[in-house]
mmCIF file with all atom_site columns, C-alpha atoms in Angstrom:
data_model
loop_
_atom_site.group_PDB
_atom_site.id
_atom_site.type_symbol
_atom_site.label_atom_id
_atom_site.label_alt_id
_atom_site.label_comp_id
_atom_site.label_asym_id
_atom_site.label_entity_id
_atom_site.label_seq_id
_atom_site.pdbx_PDB_ins_code
_atom_site.Cartn_x
_atom_site.Cartn_y
_atom_site.Cartn_z
_atom_site.occupancy
_atom_site.B_iso_or_equiv
_atom_site.pdbx_formal_charge
_atom_site.auth_seq_id
_atom_site.auth_comp_id
_atom_site.auth_asym_id
_atom_site.auth_atom_id
_atom_site.pdbx_PDB_model_num
ATOM 1   C CA . MET C 1 1   ? -2.596  -18.691 -16.871 1.00 58.00 ? 642 MET C CA 1
ATOM 2   C CA . ASN C 1 2   ? -1.892  -16.096 -14.167 1.00 71.00 ? 643 ASN C CA 1
ATOM 3   C CA . ASP C 1 3   ? -1.144  -13.485 -16.837 1.00 75.00 ? 644 ASP C CA 1
ATOM 4   C CA . GLU C 1 4   ? -4.428  -14.280 -18.573 1.00 77.00 ? 645 GLU C CA 1
ATOM 5   C CA . ILE C 1 5   ? -6.381  -13.941 -15.314 1.00 77.00 ? 646 ILE C CA 1
ATOM 6   C CA . LYS C 1 6   ? -4.612  -10.692 -14.409 1.00 81.00 ? 647 LYS C CA 1
ATOM 7   C CA . LYS C 1 7   ? -5.382  -9.234  -17.845 1.00 83.00 ? 648 LYS C CA 1
ATOM 8   C CA . TYR C 1 8   ? -9.033  -10.241 -17.466 1.00 82.00 ? 649 TYR C CA 1
ATOM 9   C CA . TYR C 1 9   ? -9.405  -8.442  -14.143 1.00 85.00 ? 650 TYR C CA 1
ATOM 10  C CA . ASN C 1 10  ? -7.399  -5.403  -15.218 1.00 87.00 ? 651 ASN C CA 1
ATOM 11  C CA . ASN C 1 11  ? -9.780  -4.983  -18.161 1.00 84.00 ? 652 ASN C CA 1
ATOM 12  C CA . LEU C 1 12  ? -12.832 -5.588  -15.983 1.00 82.00 ? 653 LEU C CA 1
ATOM 13  C CA . ALA C 1 13  ? -11.818 -3.283  -13.117 1.00 86.00 ? 654 ALA C CA 1
ATOM 14  C CA . SER C 1 14  ? -13.636 -0.115  -14.186 1.00 86.00 ? 655 SER C CA 1
ATOM 15  C CA . LYS C 1 15  ? -17.006 -1.876  -14.456 1.00 87.00 ? 656 LYS C CA 1
ATOM 16  C CA . TYR C 1 16  ? -16.498 -4.685  -11.925 1.00 85.00 ? 657 TYR C CA 1
ATOM 17  C CA . ASP C 1 17  ? -18.699 -3.202  -9.191  1.00 85.00 ? 658 ASP C CA 1
ATOM 18  C CA . SER C 1 18  ? -21.572 -2.267  -11.496 1.00 84.00 ? 659 SER C CA 1
ATOM 19  C CA . ASP C 1 19  ? -21.476 -5.541  -13.430 1.00 85.00 ? 660 ASP C CA 1
ATOM 20  C CA . ARG C 1 20  ? -21.125 -7.883  -10.462 1.00 84.00 ? 661 ARG C CA 1
ATOM 21  C CA . PHE C 1 21  ? -22.744 -6.321  -7.413  1.00 86.00 ? 662 PHE C CA 1
ATOM 22  C CA . GLU C 1 22  ? -24.955 -3.354  -8.353  1.00 79.00 ? 663 GLU C CA 1
ATOM 23  C CA . ASN C 1 23  ? -27.867 -5.630  -9.243  1.00 82.00 ? 664 ASN C CA 1
ATOM 24  C CA . THR C 1 24  ? -30.282 -7.844  -7.307  1.00 82.00 ? 665 THR C CA 1
ATOM 25  C CA . TYR C 1 25  ? -28.190 -10.996 -7.839  1.00 83.00 ? 666 TYR C CA 1
ATOM 26  C CA . GLY C 1 26  ? -24.962 -9.372  -6.668  1.00 85.00 ? 667 GLY C CA 1
ATOM 27  C CA . SER C 1 27  ? -26.715 -7.683  -3.767  1.00 87.00 ? 668 SER C CA 1
ATOM 28  C CA . PHE C 1 28  ? -28.141 -11.043 -2.686  1.00 88.00 ? 669 PHE C CA 1
ATOM 29  C CA . ILE C 1 29  ? -24.765 -12.737 -2.339  1.00 90.00 ? 670 ILE C CA 1
ATOM 30  C CA . ASP C 1 30  ? -23.056 -9.579  -1.016  1.00 92.00 ? 671 ASP C CA 1
ATOM 31  C CA . LYS C 1 31  ? -25.489 -9.471  1.919   1.00 91.00 ? 672 LYS C CA 1
ATOM 32  C CA . GLN C 1 32  ? -24.849 -13.136 2.710   1.00 93.00 ? 673 GLN C CA 1
ATOM 33  C CA . GLU C 1 33  ? -21.081 -12.694 2.625   1.00 94.00 ? 674 GLU C CA 1
ATOM 34  C CA . ARG C 1 34  ? -21.223 -9.589  4.799   1.00 93.00 ? 675 ARG C CA 1
ATOM 35  C CA . ASN C 1 35  ? -23.477 -11.357 7.263   1.00 93.00 ? 676 ASN C CA 1
ATOM 36  C CA . PHE C 1 36  ? -20.924 -14.134 7.655   1.00 95.00 ? 677 PHE C CA 1
ATOM 37  C CA . LEU C 1 37  ? -17.934 -11.806 7.963   1.00 96.00 ? 678 LEU C CA 1
ATOM 38  C CA . GLU C 1 38  ? -19.612 -9.417  10.382  1.00 94.00 ? 679 GLU C CA 1
ATOM 39  C CA . THR C 1 39  ? -20.487 -12.383 12.594  1.00 93.00 ? 680 THR C CA 1
ATOM 40  C CA . ASN C 1 40  ? -17.107 -14.117 12.481  1.00 95.00 ? 681 ASN C CA 1
ATOM 41  C CA . LEU C 1 41  ? -14.351 -11.512 12.138  1.00 93.00 ? 682 LEU C CA 1
ATOM 42  C CA . PRO C 1 42  ? -12.670 -9.492  14.911  1.00 88.00 ? 683 PRO C CA 1
ATOM 43  C CA . VAL C 1 43  ? -14.699 -6.307  15.232  1.00 79.00 ? 684 VAL C CA 1
ATOM 44  C CA . ASP C 1 44  ? -12.090 -3.734  16.299  1.00 88.00 ? 685 ASP C CA 1
ATOM 45  C CA . LEU C 1 45  ? -9.747  -2.885  13.417  1.00 90.00 ? 686 LEU C CA 1
ATOM 46  C CA . ASN C 1 46  ? -7.853  -0.487  15.698  1.00 89.00 ? 687 ASN C CA 1
ATOM 47  C CA . ILE C 1 47  ? -6.641  -3.543  17.607  1.00 93.00 ? 688 ILE C CA 1
ATOM 48  C CA . HIS C 1 48  ? -6.768  -6.430  15.151  1.00 95.00 ? 689 HIS C CA 1
ATOM 49  C CA . LYS C 1 49  ? -5.038  -6.836  11.805  1.00 96.00 ? 690 LYS C CA 1
ATOM 50  C CA . VAL C 1 50  ? -7.439  -8.246  9.202   1.00 97.00 ? 691 VAL C CA 1
ATOM 51  C CA . LEU C 1 51  ? -6.433  -8.999  5.592   1.00 98.00 ? 692 LEU C CA 1
ATOM 52  C CA . ASP C 1 52  ? -8.695  -9.316  2.546   1.00 97.00 ? 693 ASP C CA 1
ATOM 53  C CA . VAL C 1 53  ? -6.917  -11.575 0.032   1.00 97.00 ? 694 VAL C CA 1
ATOM 54  C CA . GLY C 1 54  ? -8.118  -10.853 -3.493  1.00 94.00 ? 695 GLY C CA 1
ATOM 55  C CA . CYS C 1 55  ? -9.681  -7.594  -2.339  1.00 95.00 ? 696 CYS C CA 1
ATOM 56  C CA . GLY C 1 56  ? -10.389 -6.475  -5.914  1.00 93.00 ? 697 GLY C CA 1
ATOM 57  C CA . THR C 1 57  ? -11.989 -3.030  -5.978  1.00 94.00 ? 698 THR C CA 1
ATOM 58  C CA . GLY C 1 58  ? -12.344 -3.009  -2.199  1.00 94.00 ? 699 GLY C CA 1
ATOM 59  C CA . ARG C 1 59  ? -15.943 -4.182  -1.900  1.00 94.00 ? 700 ARG C CA 1
ATOM 60  C CA . LEU C 1 60  ? -15.328 -5.759  1.518   1.00 95.00 ? 701 LEU C CA 1
ATOM 61  C CA . LEU C 1 61  ? -12.460 -3.593  2.735   1.00 95.00 ? 702 LEU C CA 1
ATOM 62  C CA . ASN C 1 62  ? -14.662 -1.850  5.286   1.00 94.00 ? 703 ASN C CA 1
ATOM 63  C CA . LEU C 1 63  ? -14.305 -5.156  7.177   1.00 96.00 ? 704 LEU C CA 1
ATOM 64  C CA . ALA C 1 64  ? -10.493 -5.264  6.907   1.00 96.00 ? 705 ALA C CA 1
ATOM 65  C CA . ASN C 1 65  ? -7.590  -2.887  7.331   1.00 95.00 ? 706 ASN C CA 1
ATOM 66  C CA . TYR C 1 66  ? -5.299  -4.615  4.820   1.00 97.00 ? 707 TYR C CA 1
ATOM 67  C CA . GLY C 1 67  ? -5.948  -5.807  1.284   1.00 97.00 ? 708 GLY C CA 1
ATOM 68  C CA . ILE C 1 68  ? -3.981  -7.492  -1.495  1.00 97.00 ? 709 ILE C CA 1
ATOM 69  C CA . ASP C 1 69  ? -4.775  -8.304  -5.104  1.00 95.00 ? 710 ASP C CA 1
ATOM 70  C CA . PHE C 1 70  ? -2.684  -9.125  -8.172  1.00 91.00 ? 711 PHE C CA 1
ATOM 71  C CA . SER C 1 71  ? -4.552  -6.714  -10.466 1.00 92.00 ? 712 SER C CA 1
ATOM 72  C CA . PRO C 1 72  ? -3.066  -3.183  -10.405 1.00 92.00 ? 713 PRO C CA 1
ATOM 73  C CA . GLN C 1 73  ? -6.212  -1.726  -11.978 1.00 94.00 ? 714 GLN C CA 1
ATOM 74  C CA . MET C 1 74  ? -8.453  -3.256  -9.332  1.00 93.00 ? 715 MET C CA 1
ATOM 75  C CA . LEU C 1 75  ? -6.113  -2.041  -6.589  1.00 96.00 ? 716 LEU C CA 1
ATOM 76  C CA . ALA C 1 76  ? -6.167  1.511   -7.951  1.00 95.00 ? 717 ALA C CA 1
ATOM 77  C CA . ILE C 1 77  ? -9.940  1.600   -7.496  1.00 96.00 ? 718 ILE C CA 1
ATOM 78  C CA . ALA C 1 78  ? -9.689  0.027   -4.042  1.00 95.00 ? 719 ALA C CA 1
ATOM 79  C CA . SER C 1 79  ? -7.123  2.622   -2.983  1.00 95.00 ? 720 SER C CA 1
ATOM 80  C CA . ASN C 1 80  ? -9.376  5.470   -4.115  1.00 95.00 ? 721 ASN C CA 1
ATOM 81  C CA . LYS C 1 81  ? -12.283 4.003   -2.159  1.00 95.00 ? 722 LYS C CA 1
ATOM 82  C CA . HIS C 1 82  ? -10.248 3.274   0.969   1.00 95.00 ? 723 HIS C CA 1
ATOM 83  C CA . PRO C 1 83  ? -7.300  5.695   1.170   1.00 95.00 ? 724 PRO C CA 1
ATOM 84  C CA . ASN C 1 84  ? -6.674  4.858   4.827   1.00 94.00 ? 725 ASN C CA 1
ATOM 85  C CA . LYS C 1 85  ? -6.287  1.120   4.264   1.00 96.00 ? 726 LYS C CA 1
ATOM 86  C CA . THR C 1 86  ? -2.972  -0.651  3.649   1.00 96.00 ? 727 THR C CA 1
ATOM 87  C CA . ILE C 1 87  ? -3.293  -2.047  0.131   1.00 96.00 ? 728 ILE C CA 1
ATOM 88  C CA . ALA C 1 88  ? -0.583  -3.912  -1.752  1.00 95.00 ? 729 ALA C CA 1
ATOM 89  C CA . GLU C 1 89  ? -0.077  -5.948  -4.893  1.00 94.00 ? 730 GLU C CA 1
ATOM 90  C CA . GLY C 1 90  ? 0.378   -9.584  -4.020  1.00 93.00 ? 731 GLY C CA 1
ATOM 91  C CA . ASP C 1 91  ? -0.486  -13.171 -4.811  1.00 91.00 ? 732 ASP C CA 1
ATOM 92  C CA . VAL C 1 92  ? -2.515  -15.692 -2.835  1.00 92.00 ? 733 VAL C CA 1
ATOM 93  C CA . THR C 1 93  ? 0.583   -17.857 -2.455  1.00 93.00 ? 734 THR C CA 1
ATOM 94  C CA . ALA C 1 94  ? 2.968   -14.942 -1.758  1.00 94.00 ? 735 ALA C CA 1
ATOM 95  C CA . ILE C 1 95  ? 1.320   -12.561 0.713   1.00 96.00 ? 736 ILE C CA 1
ATOM 96  C CA . PRO C 1 96  ? 3.683   -9.559  1.054   1.00 95.00 ? 737 PRO C CA 1
ATOM 97  C CA . PHE C 1 97  ? 3.643   -9.296  4.851   1.00 96.00 ? 738 PHE C CA 1
ATOM 98  C CA . SER C 1 98  ? 5.702   -10.924 7.585   1.00 95.00 ? 739 SER C CA 1
ATOM 99  C CA . ASP C 1 99  ? 4.823   -14.247 9.175   1.00 96.00 ? 740 ASP C CA 1
ATOM 100 C CA . SER C 1 100 ? 2.466   -14.331 12.172  1.00 96.00 ? 741 SER C CA 1
ATOM 101 C CA . TYR C 1 101 ? 1.288   -10.799 11.333  1.00 96.00 ? 742 TYR C CA 1
ATOM 102 C CA . PHE C 1 102 ? -2.488  -11.080 11.015  1.00 97.00 ? 743 PHE C CA 1
ATOM 103 C CA . ASP C 1 103 ? -5.291  -11.881 13.429  1.00 97.00 ? 744 ASP C CA 1
ATOM 104 C CA . ALA C 1 104 ? -7.622  -12.832 10.576  1.00 97.00 ? 745 ALA C CA 1
ATOM 105 C CA . ILE C 1 105 ? -7.550  -13.374 6.808   1.00 98.00 ? 746 ILE C CA 1
ATOM 106 C CA . PHE C 1 106 ? -10.548 -13.720 4.534   1.00 97.00 ? 747 PHE C CA 1
ATOM 107 C CA . SER C 1 107 ? -10.922 -14.344 0.812   1.00 97.00 ? 748 SER C CA 1
ATOM 108 C CA . PHE C 1 108 ? -14.068 -14.448 -1.325  1.00 95.00 ? 749 PHE C CA 1
ATOM 109 C CA . HIS C 1 109 ? -14.429 -15.430 -4.991  1.00 92.00 ? 750 HIS C CA 1
ATOM 110 C CA . VAL C 1 110 ? -10.775 -16.486 -5.213  1.00 92.00 ? 751 VAL C CA 1
ATOM 111 C CA . ILE C 1 111 ? -10.537 -20.223 -4.445  1.00 90.00 ? 752 ILE C CA 1
ATOM 112 C CA . MET C 1 112 ? -12.950 -20.885 -7.311  1.00 89.00 ? 753 MET C CA 1
ATOM 113 C CA . HIS C 1 113 ? -10.186 -19.954 -9.749  1.00 88.00 ? 754 HIS C CA 1
ATOM 114 C CA . LEU C 1 114 ? -7.493  -22.097 -8.081  1.00 87.00 ? 755 LEU C CA 1
ATOM 115 C CA . ASP C 1 115 ? -6.657  -25.730 -8.718  1.00 87.00 ? 756 ASP C CA 1
ATOM 116 C CA . PHE C 1 116 ? -6.195  -28.133 -5.791  1.00 89.00 ? 757 PHE C CA 1
ATOM 117 C CA . GLU C 1 117 ? -2.446  -27.524 -5.481  1.00 91.00 ? 758 GLU C CA 1
ATOM 118 C CA . THR C 1 118 ? -2.696  -23.731 -5.588  1.00 90.00 ? 759 THR C CA 1
ATOM 119 C CA . ALA C 1 119 ? -5.601  -23.741 -3.129  1.00 92.00 ? 760 ALA C CA 1
ATOM 120 C CA . SER C 1 120 ? -3.487  -25.867 -0.808  1.00 93.00 ? 761 SER C CA 1
ATOM 121 C CA . ASN C 1 121 ? -0.584  -23.417 -1.165  1.00 94.00 ? 762 ASN C CA 1
ATOM 122 C CA . PHE C 1 122 ? -2.923  -20.501 -0.384  1.00 95.00 ? 763 PHE C CA 1
ATOM 123 C CA . ILE C 1 123 ? -4.030  -22.160 2.847   1.00 96.00 ? 764 ILE C CA 1
ATOM 124 C CA . THR C 1 124 ? -0.406  -22.896 3.780   1.00 95.00 ? 765 THR C CA 1
ATOM 125 C CA . GLU C 1 125 ? 0.580   -19.290 3.050   1.00 97.00 ? 766 GLU C CA 1
ATOM 126 C CA . SER C 1 126 ? -2.311  -17.993 5.145   1.00 97.00 ? 767 SER C CA 1
ATOM 127 C CA . TYR C 1 127 ? -1.214  -20.282 7.970   1.00 97.00 ? 768 TYR C CA 1
ATOM 128 C CA . GLN C 1 128 ? 2.232   -18.712 7.874   1.00 96.00 ? 769 GLN C CA 1
ATOM 129 C CA . LYS C 1 129 ? 0.879   -15.162 7.977   1.00 97.00 ? 770 LYS C CA 1
ATOM 130 C CA . LEU C 1 130 ? -1.570  -15.717 10.831  1.00 97.00 ? 771 LEU C CA 1
ATOM 131 C CA . LYS C 1 131 ? -0.860  -15.459 14.523  1.00 95.00 ? 772 LYS C CA 1
ATOM 132 C CA . PRO C 1 132 ? -1.563  -18.542 16.687  1.00 94.00 ? 773 PRO C CA 1
ATOM 133 C CA . ASN C 1 133 ? -5.339  -18.958 16.971  1.00 94.00 ? 774 ASN C CA 1
ATOM 134 C CA . GLY C 1 134 ? -5.725  -16.675 13.935  1.00 96.00 ? 775 GLY C CA 1
ATOM 135 C CA . ILE C 1 135 ? -8.833  -16.984 11.761  1.00 97.00 ? 776 ILE C CA 1
ATOM 136 C CA . LEU C 1 136 ? -9.014  -17.883 8.051   1.00 98.00 ? 777 LEU C CA 1
ATOM 137 C CA . ILE C 1 137 ? -12.315 -17.511 6.175   1.00 98.00 ? 778 ILE C CA 1
ATOM 138 C CA . PHE C 1 138 ? -12.805 -18.399 2.513   1.00 97.00 ? 779 PHE C CA 1
ATOM 139 C CA . ASP C 1 139 ? -15.481 -19.635 0.143   1.00 96.00 ? 780 ASP C CA 1
ATOM 140 C CA . PHE C 1 140 ? -15.407 -22.188 -2.648  1.00 94.00 ? 781 PHE C CA 1
ATOM 141 C CA . PRO C 1 141 ? -17.893 -23.609 -5.160  1.00 93.00 ? 782 PRO C CA 1
ATOM 142 C CA . SER C 1 142 ? -19.607 -26.749 -3.899  1.00 94.00 ? 783 SER C CA 1
ATOM 143 C CA . LYS C 1 143 ? -18.666 -29.811 -5.919  1.00 93.00 ? 784 LYS C CA 1
ATOM 144 C CA . LYS C 1 144 ? -21.844 -31.598 -4.768  1.00 93.00 ? 785 LYS C CA 1
ATOM 145 C CA . ARG C 1 145 ? -24.035 -28.732 -6.020  1.00 93.00 ? 786 ARG C CA 1
ATOM 146 C CA . ARG C 1 146 ? -22.268 -28.701 -9.370  1.00 92.00 ? 787 ARG C CA 1
ATOM 147 C CA . ALA C 1 147 ? -22.691 -32.447 -9.763  1.00 91.00 ? 788 ALA C CA 1
ATOM 148 C CA . PHE C 1 148 ? -26.381 -32.160 -8.845  1.00 87.00 ? 789 PHE C CA 1
ATOM 149 C CA . VAL C 1 149 ? -27.132 -29.441 -11.425 1.00 86.00 ? 790 VAL C CA 1
ATOM 150 C CA . GLY C 1 150 ? -24.724 -30.772 -14.065 1.00 84.00 ? 791 GLY C CA 1
ATOM 151 C CA . HIS C 1 151 ? -22.597 -27.626 -14.102 1.00 79.00 ? 792 HIS C CA 1
ATOM 152 C CA . LYS C 1 152 ? -19.599 -27.619 -16.432 1.00 78.00 ? 793 LYS C CA 1
ATOM 153 C CA . SER C 1 153 ? -17.021 -24.810 -16.582 1.00 74.00 ? 794 SER C CA 1
ATOM 154 C CA . LYS C 1 154 ? -16.087 -23.468 -19.994 1.00 71.00 ? 795 LYS C CA 1
ATOM 155 C CA . ASP C 1 155 ? -12.681 -22.013 -19.098 1.00 69.00 ? 796 ASP C CA 1
ATOM 156 C CA . TRP C 1 156 ? -10.563 -21.038 -16.075 1.00 69.00 ? 797 TRP C CA 1
ATOM 157 C CA . HIS C 1 157 ? -13.198 -18.701 -14.620 1.00 70.00 ? 798 HIS C CA 1
ATOM 158 C CA . ALA C 1 158 ? -14.716 -20.351 -11.528 1.00 71.00 ? 799 ALA C CA 1
ATOM 159 C CA . ALA C 1 159 ? -13.521 -23.648 -12.978 1.00 77.00 ? 800 ALA C CA 1
ATOM 160 C CA . ASN C 1 160 ? -12.723 -25.403 -9.714  1.00 88.00 ? 801 ASN C CA 1
ATOM 161 C CA . SER C 1 161 ? -14.927 -26.743 -6.968  1.00 90.00 ? 802 SER C CA 1
ATOM 162 C CA . PHE C 1 162 ? -14.347 -28.706 -3.795  1.00 92.00 ? 803 PHE C CA 1
ATOM 163 C CA . THR C 1 163 ? -16.139 -30.799 -1.223  1.00 92.00 ? 804 THR C CA 1
ATOM 164 C CA . ILE C 1 164 ? -15.747 -30.186 2.482   1.00 93.00 ? 805 ILE C CA 1
ATOM 165 C CA . GLU C 1 165 ? -13.896 -33.500 2.708   1.00 93.00 ? 806 GLU C CA 1
ATOM 166 C CA . GLU C 1 166 ? -11.342 -32.317 0.131   1.00 93.00 ? 807 GLU C CA 1
ATOM 167 C CA . ILE C 1 167 ? -10.777 -29.129 2.131   1.00 93.00 ? 808 ILE C CA 1
ATOM 168 C CA . LYS C 1 168 ? -10.288 -31.244 5.266   1.00 93.00 ? 809 LYS C CA 1
ATOM 169 C CA . LYS C 1 169 ? -7.545  -33.182 3.475   1.00 91.00 ? 810 LYS C CA 1
ATOM 170 C CA . ILE C 1 170 ? -5.798  -29.920 2.604   1.00 91.00 ? 811 ILE C CA 1
ATOM 171 C CA . ILE C 1 171 ? -5.910  -28.445 6.111   1.00 92.00 ? 812 ILE C CA 1
ATOM 172 C CA . GLY C 1 172 ? -4.807  -31.584 7.947   1.00 89.00 ? 813 GLY C CA 1
ATOM 173 C CA . ASN C 1 173 ? -4.284  -31.104 11.690  1.00 91.00 ? 814 ASN C CA 1
ATOM 174 C CA . LYS C 1 174 ? -2.965  -27.543 11.477  1.00 93.00 ? 815 LYS C CA 1
ATOM 175 C CA . TRP C 1 175 ? -6.446  -26.031 11.670  1.00 96.00 ? 816 TRP C CA 1
ATOM 176 C CA . THR C 1 176 ? -9.707  -26.433 13.531  1.00 95.00 ? 817 THR C CA 1
ATOM 177 C CA . ILE C 1 177 ? -12.915 -26.022 11.543  1.00 96.00 ? 818 ILE C CA 1
ATOM 178 C CA . GLU C 1 178 ? -15.115 -23.659 13.525  1.00 96.00 ? 819 GLU C CA 1
ATOM 179 C CA . ILE C 1 179 ? -17.952 -23.029 11.070  1.00 95.00 ? 820 ILE C CA 1
ATOM 180 C CA . GLN C 1 180 ? -18.997 -24.328 7.669   1.00 95.00 ? 821 GLN C CA 1
ATOM 181 C CA . GLN C 1 181 ? -22.130 -23.178 5.913   1.00 95.00 ? 822 GLN C CA 1
ATOM 182 C CA . GLY C 1 182 ? -23.545 -22.631 2.458   1.00 95.00 ? 823 GLY C CA 1
ATOM 183 C CA . LEU C 1 183 ? -23.993 -19.458 0.446   1.00 94.00 ? 824 LEU C CA 1
ATOM 184 C CA . LEU C 1 184 ? -26.638 -18.940 -2.233  1.00 93.00 ? 825 LEU C CA 1
ATOM 185 C CA . PHE C 1 185 ? -28.857 -22.006 -1.946  1.00 93.00 ? 826 PHE C CA 1
ATOM 186 C CA . PHE C 1 186 ? -31.572 -20.827 -4.325  1.00 92.00 ? 827 PHE C CA 1
ATOM 187 C CA . PRO C 1 187 ? -30.800 -20.490 -8.065  1.00 88.00 ? 828 PRO C CA 1
ATOM 188 C CA . ILE C 1 188 ? -31.394 -16.792 -7.623  1.00 85.00 ? 829 ILE C CA 1
ATOM 189 C CA . HIS C 1 189 ? -30.679 -15.914 -11.254 1.00 83.00 ? 830 HIS C CA 1
ATOM 190 C CA . ARG C 1 190 ? -33.786 -17.924 -12.204 1.00 85.00 ? 831 ARG C CA 1
ATOM 191 C CA . ILE C 1 191 ? -36.064 -16.165 -9.708  1.00 88.00 ? 832 ILE C CA 1
ATOM 192 C CA . PRO C 1 192 ? -37.849 -12.918 -10.700 1.00 87.00 ? 833 PRO C CA 1
ATOM 193 C CA . LYS C 1 193 ? -35.912 -9.862  -9.544  1.00 83.00 ? 834 LYS C CA 1
ATOM 194 C CA . PHE C 1 194 ? -38.776 -8.439  -7.478  1.00 83.00 ? 835 PHE C CA 1
ATOM 195 C CA . ALA C 1 195 ? -38.874 -11.618 -5.350  1.00 84.00 ? 836 ALA C CA 1
ATOM 196 C CA . ARG C 1 196 ? -35.170 -12.031 -4.657  1.00 84.00 ? 837 ARG C CA 1
ATOM 197 C CA . LYS C 1 197 ? -34.891 -9.759  -1.621  1.00 81.00 ? 838 LYS C CA 1
ATOM 198 C CA . TRP C 1 198 ? -37.637 -11.700 0.172   1.00 86.00 ? 839 TRP C CA 1
ATOM 199 C CA . LEU C 1 199 ? -35.660 -14.937 -0.046  1.00 89.00 ? 840 LEU C CA 1
ATOM 200 C CA . ILE C 1 200 ? -32.445 -13.833 1.672   1.00 88.00 ? 841 ILE C CA 1
ATOM 201 C CA . LYS C 1 201 ? -33.421 -14.880 5.207   1.00 88.00 ? 842 LYS C CA 1
ATOM 202 C CA . LEU C 1 202 ? -34.767 -18.241 4.036   1.00 92.00 ? 843 LEU C CA 1
ATOM 203 C CA . ASP C 1 203 ? -31.660 -18.810 1.919   1.00 92.00 ? 844 ASP C CA 1
ATOM 204 C CA . LEU C 1 204 ? -29.415 -18.103 4.922   1.00 91.00 ? 845 LEU C CA 1
ATOM 205 C CA . LEU C 1 205 ? -31.446 -20.482 7.060   1.00 93.00 ? 846 LEU C CA 1
ATOM 206 C CA . LEU C 1 206 ? -31.223 -23.343 4.562   1.00 94.00 ? 847 LEU C CA 1
ATOM 207 C CA . CYS C 1 207 ? -27.497 -22.724 4.116   1.00 93.00 ? 848 CYS C CA 1
ATOM 208 C CA . LYS C 1 208 ? -26.942 -23.524 7.789   1.00 94.00 ? 849 LYS C CA 1
ATOM 209 C CA . THR C 1 209 ? -28.711 -26.890 7.652   1.00 95.00 ? 850 THR C CA 1
ATOM 210 C CA . PHE C 1 210 ? -27.656 -30.307 6.343   1.00 93.00 ? 851 PHE C CA 1
ATOM 211 C CA . LEU C 1 211 ? -28.378 -28.878 2.880   1.00 94.00 ? 852 LEU C CA 1
ATOM 212 C CA . LYS C 1 212 ? -25.348 -26.554 3.014   1.00 94.00 ? 853 LYS C CA 1
ATOM 213 C CA . GLU C 1 213 ? -23.259 -28.672 0.637   1.00 94.00 ? 854 GLU C CA 1
ATOM 214 C CA . TYR C 1 214 ? -25.955 -28.205 -1.993  1.00 95.00 ? 855 TYR C CA 1
ATOM 215 C CA . ALA C 1 215 ? -25.687 -24.418 -1.915  1.00 94.00 ? 856 ALA C CA 1
ATOM 216 C CA . SER C 1 216 ? -23.740 -22.784 -4.737  1.00 93.00 ? 857 SER C CA 1
ATOM 217 C CA . TYR C 1 217 ? -20.820 -22.030 -2.449  1.00 95.00 ? 858 TYR C CA 1
ATOM 218 C CA . ILE C 1 218 ? -19.520 -23.171 0.895   1.00 96.00 ? 859 ILE C CA 1
ATOM 219 C CA . VAL C 1 219 ? -17.879 -20.721 3.267   1.00 96.00 ? 860 VAL C CA 1
ATOM 220 C CA . ILE C 1 220 ? -15.608 -22.061 5.975   1.00 96.00 ? 861 ILE C CA 1
ATOM 221 C CA . LYS C 1 221 ? -14.029 -20.556 9.068   1.00 97.00 ? 862 LYS C CA 1
ATOM 222 C CA . LEU C 1 222 ? -10.765 -22.105 10.248  1.00 97.00 ? 863 LEU C CA 1
ATOM 223 C CA . LYS C 1 223 ? -8.776  -21.397 13.390  1.00 96.00 ? 864 LYS C CA 1
ATOM 224 C CA . LYS C 1 224 ? -5.013  -21.859 13.290  1.00 96.00 ? 865 LYS C CA 1
ATOM 225 C CA . ASN C 1 225 ? -4.037  -24.319 15.976  1.00 91.00 ? 866 ASN C CA 1
ATOM 226 C CA . ALA C 1 226 ? -1.798  -22.614 18.517  1.00 78.00 ? 867 ALA C CA 1
ATOM 227 C CA . SER C 1 227 ? 0.173   -25.793 19.076  1.00 64.00 ? 868 SER C CA 1
ATOM 228 C CA . GLU C 1 228 ? 1.476   -25.745 15.510  1.00 49.00 ? 869 GLU C CA 1
ATOM 229 C CA . THR C 1 229 ? 4.595   -23.723 14.659  1.00 45.00 ? 870 THR C CA 1
ATOM 230 C CA . THR C 1 230 ? 4.664   -21.253 11.788  1.00 41.00 ? 871 THR C CA 1
ATOM 231 C CA . SER C 1 231 ? 7.440   -23.231 10.115  1.00 37.00 ? 872 SER C CA 1
ATOM 232 C CA . ALA C 1 232 ? 5.296   -26.336 9.863   1.00 35.00 ? 873 ALA C CA 1
#
């Protein structure tokens, strides 16, 4: 399966940005993700080490100084965009840096492709790579939203979804949940393009209410508990 996914993203790399984010739908979710990261990440990359896991073509690498991905073609584009960043080939369960190295790690549009076990291993690997009190941010498709709209995945792409309670079972007592909110509450692909930009602020507002688990995605911010050891 990993080889199939890698081949998919290698083939997609050259048109990934234009296909996914250079349109009103992609811009809508990009602004929401950036809003969350800009609010919740360390701001000084000269002091803090921040890693983007699954950095792809480097869309969000202006908010990190390190990036990994398992697609060489995606990484080649990211390196051209961000020649001063440290970019390496790596896997979500085998991050190629030493333990307790990073102040923060974030990952968008990755967990959706991982089954429960691999997602759990990703969180464990991130725990190992973070300093005490380090921050982990990631998103995942909302299982409650998918059940509500009757969504069914056709293949591996974005096939997996989770509830907040399932994520809590994975993290155990090693982490503290600092923030959880939704992303993309409105079915934006069904709304006329000219109207989409006017809904961003309302969408963000609704995603912070009790309705957050009925947004398309949930984004969560975890803090590594300082009392836990990196060997745990």
